[in-house]
PDB file of C-alpha atoms and ligand atoms in Angstrom:
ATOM      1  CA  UNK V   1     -16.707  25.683 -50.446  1.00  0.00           C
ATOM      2  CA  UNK V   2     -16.071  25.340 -47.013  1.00  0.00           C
ATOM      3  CA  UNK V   3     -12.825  23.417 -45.468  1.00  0.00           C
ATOM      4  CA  UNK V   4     -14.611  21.347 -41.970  1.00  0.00           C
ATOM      5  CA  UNK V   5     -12.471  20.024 -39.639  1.00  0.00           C
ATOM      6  CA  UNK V   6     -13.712  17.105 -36.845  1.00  0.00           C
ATOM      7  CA  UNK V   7     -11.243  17.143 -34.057  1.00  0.00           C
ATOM      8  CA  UNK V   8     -11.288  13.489 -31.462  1.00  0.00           C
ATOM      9  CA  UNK V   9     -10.171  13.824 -27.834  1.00  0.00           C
ATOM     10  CA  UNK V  10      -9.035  11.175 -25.846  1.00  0.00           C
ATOM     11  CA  UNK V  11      -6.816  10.967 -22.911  1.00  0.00           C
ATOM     12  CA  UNK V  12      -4.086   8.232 -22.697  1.00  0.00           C
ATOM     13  CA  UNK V  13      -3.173   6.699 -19.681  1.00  0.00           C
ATOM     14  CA  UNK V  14       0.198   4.382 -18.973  1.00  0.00           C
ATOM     15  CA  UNK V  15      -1.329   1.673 -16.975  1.00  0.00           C
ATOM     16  CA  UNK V  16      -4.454   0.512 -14.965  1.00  0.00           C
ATOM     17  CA  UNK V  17      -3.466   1.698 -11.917  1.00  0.00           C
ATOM     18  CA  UNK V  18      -3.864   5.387 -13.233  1.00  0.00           C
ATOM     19  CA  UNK V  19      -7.761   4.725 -13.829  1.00  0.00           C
ATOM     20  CA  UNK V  20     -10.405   6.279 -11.391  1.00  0.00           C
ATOM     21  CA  UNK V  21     -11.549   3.605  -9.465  1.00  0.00           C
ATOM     22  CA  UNK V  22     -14.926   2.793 -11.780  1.00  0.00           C
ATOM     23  CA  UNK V  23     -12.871   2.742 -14.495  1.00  0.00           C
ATOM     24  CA  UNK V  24     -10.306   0.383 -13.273  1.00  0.00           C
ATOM     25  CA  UNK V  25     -12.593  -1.688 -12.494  1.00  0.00           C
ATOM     26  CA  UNK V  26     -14.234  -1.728 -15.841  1.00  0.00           C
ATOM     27  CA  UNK V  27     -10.916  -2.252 -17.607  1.00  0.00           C
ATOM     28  CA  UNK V  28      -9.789  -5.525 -15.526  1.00  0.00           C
ATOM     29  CA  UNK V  29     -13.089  -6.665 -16.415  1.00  0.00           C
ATOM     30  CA  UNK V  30     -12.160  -6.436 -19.921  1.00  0.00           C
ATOM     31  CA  UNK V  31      -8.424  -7.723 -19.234  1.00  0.00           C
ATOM     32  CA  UNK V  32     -10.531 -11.028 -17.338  1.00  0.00           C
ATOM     33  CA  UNK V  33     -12.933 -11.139 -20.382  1.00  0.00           C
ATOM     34  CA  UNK V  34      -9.866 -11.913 -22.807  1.00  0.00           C
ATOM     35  CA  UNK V  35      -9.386 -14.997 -20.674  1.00  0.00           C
ATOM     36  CA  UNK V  36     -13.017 -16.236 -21.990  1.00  0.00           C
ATOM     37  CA  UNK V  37     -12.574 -15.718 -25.703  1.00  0.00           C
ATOM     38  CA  UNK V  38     -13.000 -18.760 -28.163  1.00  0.00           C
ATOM     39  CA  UNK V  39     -10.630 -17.990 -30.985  1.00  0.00           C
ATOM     40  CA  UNK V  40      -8.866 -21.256 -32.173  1.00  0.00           C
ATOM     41  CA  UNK V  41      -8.422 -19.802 -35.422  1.00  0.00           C
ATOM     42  CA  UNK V  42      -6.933 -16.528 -35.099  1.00  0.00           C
ATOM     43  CA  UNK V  43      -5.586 -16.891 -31.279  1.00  0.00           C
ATOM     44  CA  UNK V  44      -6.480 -13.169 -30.700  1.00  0.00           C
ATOM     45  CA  UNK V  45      -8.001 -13.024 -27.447  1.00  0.00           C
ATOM     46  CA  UNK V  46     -10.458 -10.213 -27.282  1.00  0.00           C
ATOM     47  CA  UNK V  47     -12.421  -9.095 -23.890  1.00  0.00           C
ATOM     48  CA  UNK V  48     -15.004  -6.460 -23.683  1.00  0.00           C
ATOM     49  CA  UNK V  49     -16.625  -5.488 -20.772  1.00  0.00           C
ATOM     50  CA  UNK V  50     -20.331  -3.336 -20.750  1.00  0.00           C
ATOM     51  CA  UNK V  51     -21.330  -0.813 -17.678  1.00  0.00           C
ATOM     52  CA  UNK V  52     -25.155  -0.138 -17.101  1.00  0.00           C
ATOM     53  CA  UNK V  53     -25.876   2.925 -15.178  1.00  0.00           C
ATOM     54  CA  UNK V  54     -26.617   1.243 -11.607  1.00  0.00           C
ATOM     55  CA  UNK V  55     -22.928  -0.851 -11.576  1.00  0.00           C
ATOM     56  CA  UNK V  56     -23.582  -3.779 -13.360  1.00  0.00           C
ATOM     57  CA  UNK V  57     -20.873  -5.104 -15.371  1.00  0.00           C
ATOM     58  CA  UNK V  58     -21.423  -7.516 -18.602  1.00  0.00           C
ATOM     59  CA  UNK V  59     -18.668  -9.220 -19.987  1.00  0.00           C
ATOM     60  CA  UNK V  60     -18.142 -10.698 -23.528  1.00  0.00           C
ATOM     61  CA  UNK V  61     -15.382 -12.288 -25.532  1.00  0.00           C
ATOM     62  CA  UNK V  62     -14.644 -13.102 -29.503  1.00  0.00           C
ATOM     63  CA  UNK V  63     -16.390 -15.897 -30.791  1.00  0.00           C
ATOM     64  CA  UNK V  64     -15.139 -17.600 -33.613  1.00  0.00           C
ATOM     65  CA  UNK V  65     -16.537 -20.176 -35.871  1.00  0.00           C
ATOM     66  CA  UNK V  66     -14.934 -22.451 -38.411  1.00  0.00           C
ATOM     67  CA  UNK V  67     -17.508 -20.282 -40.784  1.00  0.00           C
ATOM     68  CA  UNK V  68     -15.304 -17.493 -39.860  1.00  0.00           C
ATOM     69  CA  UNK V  69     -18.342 -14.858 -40.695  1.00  0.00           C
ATOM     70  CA  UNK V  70     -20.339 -16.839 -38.908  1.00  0.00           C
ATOM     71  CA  UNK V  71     -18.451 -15.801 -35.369  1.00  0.00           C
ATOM     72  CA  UNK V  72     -18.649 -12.771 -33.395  1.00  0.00           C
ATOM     73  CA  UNK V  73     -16.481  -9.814 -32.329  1.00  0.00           C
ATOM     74  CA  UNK V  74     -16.038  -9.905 -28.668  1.00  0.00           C
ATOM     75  CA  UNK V  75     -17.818  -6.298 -28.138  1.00  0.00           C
ATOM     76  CA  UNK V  76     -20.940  -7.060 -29.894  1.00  0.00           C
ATOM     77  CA  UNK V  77     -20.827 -10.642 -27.860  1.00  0.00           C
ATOM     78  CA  UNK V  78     -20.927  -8.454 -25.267  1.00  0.00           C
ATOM     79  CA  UNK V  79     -23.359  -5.872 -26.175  1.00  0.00           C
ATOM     80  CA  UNK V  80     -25.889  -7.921 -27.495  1.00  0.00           C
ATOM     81  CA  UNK V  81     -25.700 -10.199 -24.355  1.00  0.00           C
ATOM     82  CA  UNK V  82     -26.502  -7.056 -22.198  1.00  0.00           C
ATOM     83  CA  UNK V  83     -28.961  -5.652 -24.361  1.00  0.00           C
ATOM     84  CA  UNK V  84     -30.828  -9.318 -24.361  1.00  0.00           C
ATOM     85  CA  UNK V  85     -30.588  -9.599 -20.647  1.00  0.00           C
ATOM     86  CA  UNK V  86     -30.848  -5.962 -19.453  1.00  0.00           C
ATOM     87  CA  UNK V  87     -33.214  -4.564 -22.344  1.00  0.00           C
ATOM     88  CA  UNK V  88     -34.560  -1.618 -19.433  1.00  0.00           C
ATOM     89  CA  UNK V  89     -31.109  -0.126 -18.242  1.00  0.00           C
ATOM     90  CA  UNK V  90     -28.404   2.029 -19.978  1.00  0.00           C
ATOM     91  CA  UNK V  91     -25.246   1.006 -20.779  1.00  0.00           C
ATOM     92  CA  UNK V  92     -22.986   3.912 -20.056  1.00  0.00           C
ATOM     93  CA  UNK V  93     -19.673   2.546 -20.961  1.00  0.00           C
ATOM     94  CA  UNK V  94     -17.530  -0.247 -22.808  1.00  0.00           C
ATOM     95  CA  UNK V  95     -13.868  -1.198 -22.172  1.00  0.00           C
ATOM     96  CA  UNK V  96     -12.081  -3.685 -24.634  1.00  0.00           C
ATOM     97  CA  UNK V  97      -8.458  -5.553 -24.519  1.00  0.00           C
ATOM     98  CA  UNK V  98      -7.044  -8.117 -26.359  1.00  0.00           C
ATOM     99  CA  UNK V  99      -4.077 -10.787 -25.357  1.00  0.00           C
ATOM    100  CA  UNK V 100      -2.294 -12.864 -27.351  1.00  0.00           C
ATOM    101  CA  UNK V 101      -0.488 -15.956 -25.894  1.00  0.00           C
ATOM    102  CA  UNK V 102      -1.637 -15.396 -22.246  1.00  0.00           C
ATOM    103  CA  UNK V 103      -0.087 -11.605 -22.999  1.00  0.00           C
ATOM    104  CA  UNK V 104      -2.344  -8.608 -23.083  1.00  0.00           C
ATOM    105  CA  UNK V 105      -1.220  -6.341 -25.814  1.00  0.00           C
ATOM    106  CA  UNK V 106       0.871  -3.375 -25.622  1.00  0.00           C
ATOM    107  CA  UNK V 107      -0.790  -1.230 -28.283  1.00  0.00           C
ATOM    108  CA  UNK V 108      -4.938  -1.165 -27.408  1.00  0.00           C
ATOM    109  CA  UNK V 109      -6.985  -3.005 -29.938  1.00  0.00           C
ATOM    110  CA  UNK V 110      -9.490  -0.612 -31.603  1.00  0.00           C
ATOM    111  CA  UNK V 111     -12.898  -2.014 -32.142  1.00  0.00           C
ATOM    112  CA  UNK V 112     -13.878  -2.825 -35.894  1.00  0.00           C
ATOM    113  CA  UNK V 113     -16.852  -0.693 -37.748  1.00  0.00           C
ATOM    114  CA  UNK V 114     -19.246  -2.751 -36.696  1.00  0.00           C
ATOM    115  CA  UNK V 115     -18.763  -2.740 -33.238  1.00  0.00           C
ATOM    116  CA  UNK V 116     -18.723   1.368 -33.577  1.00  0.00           C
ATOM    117  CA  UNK V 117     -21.705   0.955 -35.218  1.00  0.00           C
ATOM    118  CA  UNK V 118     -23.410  -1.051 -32.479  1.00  0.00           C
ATOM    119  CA  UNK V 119     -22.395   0.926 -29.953  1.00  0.00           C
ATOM    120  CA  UNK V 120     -23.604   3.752 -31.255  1.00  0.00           C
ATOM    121  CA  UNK V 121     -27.007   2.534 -31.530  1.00  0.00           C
ATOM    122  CA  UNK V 122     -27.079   1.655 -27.461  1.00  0.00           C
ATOM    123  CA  UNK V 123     -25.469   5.228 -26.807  1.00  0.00           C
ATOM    124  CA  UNK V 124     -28.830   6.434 -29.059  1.00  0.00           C
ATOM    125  CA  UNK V 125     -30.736   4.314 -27.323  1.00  0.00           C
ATOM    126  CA  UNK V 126     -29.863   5.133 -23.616  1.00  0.00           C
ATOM    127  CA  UNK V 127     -29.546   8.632 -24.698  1.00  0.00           C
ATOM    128  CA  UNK V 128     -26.702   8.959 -22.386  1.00  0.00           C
ATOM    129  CA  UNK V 129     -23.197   9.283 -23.855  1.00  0.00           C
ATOM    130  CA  UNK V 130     -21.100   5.846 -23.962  1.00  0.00           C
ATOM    131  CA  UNK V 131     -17.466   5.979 -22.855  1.00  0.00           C
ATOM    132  CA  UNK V 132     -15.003   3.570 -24.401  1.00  0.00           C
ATOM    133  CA  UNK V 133     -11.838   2.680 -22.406  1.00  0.00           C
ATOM    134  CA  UNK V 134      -9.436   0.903 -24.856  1.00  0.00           C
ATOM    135  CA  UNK V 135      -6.873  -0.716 -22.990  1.00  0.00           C
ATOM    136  CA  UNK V 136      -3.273  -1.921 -23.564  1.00  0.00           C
ATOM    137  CA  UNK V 137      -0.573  -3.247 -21.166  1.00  0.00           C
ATOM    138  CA  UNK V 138       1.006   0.304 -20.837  1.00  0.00           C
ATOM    139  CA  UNK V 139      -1.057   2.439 -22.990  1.00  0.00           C
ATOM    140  CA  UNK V 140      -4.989   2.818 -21.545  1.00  0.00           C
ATOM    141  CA  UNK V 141      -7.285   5.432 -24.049  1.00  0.00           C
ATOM    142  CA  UNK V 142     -10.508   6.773 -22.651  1.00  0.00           C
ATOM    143  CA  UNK V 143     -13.179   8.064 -25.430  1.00  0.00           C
ATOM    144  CA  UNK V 144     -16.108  10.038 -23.735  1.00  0.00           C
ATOM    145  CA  UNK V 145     -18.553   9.242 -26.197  1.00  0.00           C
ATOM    146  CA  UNK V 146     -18.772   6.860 -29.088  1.00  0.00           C
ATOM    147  CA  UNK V 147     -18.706   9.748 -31.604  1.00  0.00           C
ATOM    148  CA  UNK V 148     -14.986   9.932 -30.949  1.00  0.00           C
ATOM    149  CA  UNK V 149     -14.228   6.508 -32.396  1.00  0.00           C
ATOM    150  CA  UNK V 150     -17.534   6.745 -34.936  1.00  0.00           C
ATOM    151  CA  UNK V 151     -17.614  10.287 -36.062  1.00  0.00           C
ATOM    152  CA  UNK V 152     -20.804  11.344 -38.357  1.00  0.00           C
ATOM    153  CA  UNK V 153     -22.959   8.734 -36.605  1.00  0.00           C
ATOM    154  CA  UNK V 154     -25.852   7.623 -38.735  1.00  0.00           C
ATOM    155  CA  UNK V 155     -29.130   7.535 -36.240  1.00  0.00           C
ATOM    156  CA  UNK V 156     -31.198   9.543 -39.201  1.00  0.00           C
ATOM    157  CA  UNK V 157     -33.898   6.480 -39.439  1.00  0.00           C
TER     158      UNK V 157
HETATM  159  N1  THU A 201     -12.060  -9.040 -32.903  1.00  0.00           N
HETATM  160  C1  THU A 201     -12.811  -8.594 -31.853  1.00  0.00           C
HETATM  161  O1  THU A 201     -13.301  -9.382 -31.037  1.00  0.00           O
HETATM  162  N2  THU A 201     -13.004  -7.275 -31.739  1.00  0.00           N
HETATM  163  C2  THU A 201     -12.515  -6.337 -32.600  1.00  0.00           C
HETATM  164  O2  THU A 201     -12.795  -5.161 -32.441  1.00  0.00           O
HETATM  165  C3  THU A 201     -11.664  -6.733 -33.707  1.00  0.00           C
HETATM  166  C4  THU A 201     -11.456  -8.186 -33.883  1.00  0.00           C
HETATM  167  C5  THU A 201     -11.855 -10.484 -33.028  1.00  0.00           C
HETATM  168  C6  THU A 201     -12.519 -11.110 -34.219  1.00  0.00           C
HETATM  169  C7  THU A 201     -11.668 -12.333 -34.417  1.00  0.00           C
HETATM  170  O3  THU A 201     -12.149 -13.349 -33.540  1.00  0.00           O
HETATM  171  C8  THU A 201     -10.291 -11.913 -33.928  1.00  0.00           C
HETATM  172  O4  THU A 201     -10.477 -10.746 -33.156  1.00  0.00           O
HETATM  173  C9  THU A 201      -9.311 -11.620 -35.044  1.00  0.00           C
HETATM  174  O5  THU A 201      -9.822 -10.698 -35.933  1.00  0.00           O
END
């Protein structure tokens, strides 16, 4: 028997401003993004913003239905939309917030498994490693690579 270890890095930033240019960019996308959600139901605005690899930014927001299944997370709103409209170019990064009551959130919402998973499939696909920028009102965490959020990606099919 062997004891493994799988160590994530991430770097944590306290506000926008603090971004690289790209970046910041990327994230008030995101922060703008929250502003289109539907979510009558759970009033948890969520914003997600996609990069391709020549500038283009995407944005999505949550969906919701009164079948709640039946609605959508606002990153694979998002992803799907780009993938659908930009099936040739690589998406090369993702940034997400959330707001509630006109108030983006202090602590950065973290994407649900399915998300992960979908990202992960566009980061196989491009071939190019997706960074996720998860952004709060005073707390900002960059992810190189989707790995760090989805460790022990399945792509074995
Ligand atoms: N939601 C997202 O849009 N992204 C996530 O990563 C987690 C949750 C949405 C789904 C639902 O509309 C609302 O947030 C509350 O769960």
């Amino acid at each position: 028997m062997t004891n493994k270890e799988i160590k994530i890095a991430y770097l944590e930033y306290q506000s926008i401003d603090e971004l690289e240019a790209k970046d910041k960019e990327l994230a008030q996308a995101a922060v703008e993004a929250t502003e289109l959600a539907y979510a009558p139901y759970s009033k948890f605005n969520v914003g997600a913003a996609v990069l391709f690899e020549d500038g283009v930014i995407i944005k999505g927001s949550n969906q919701e239905n009164a079948a709640y299944p039946s609605g959508l997370c606002a990153e694979r709103t998002a992803l799907f939309y780009a993938s659908a409209s930009r099936p040739d170019k690589a998406m090369t990064a993702i940034a997400i917030a959330a707001s509630q009551d006109g108030q983006l959130c202090e602590t950065p919402a973290t994407p649900c498994g399915a998300c992960r998973q979908v990202m992960a499939q566009y980061q196989l696909k491009s071939g190019l490693p997706m960074m996720v920028l998860l952004v709060g009102a005073h707390k900002i965490w960059k992810f190189e690579k989707i790995d760090d959020l989805l460790p022990l990606i399945f792509d074995s099919i």
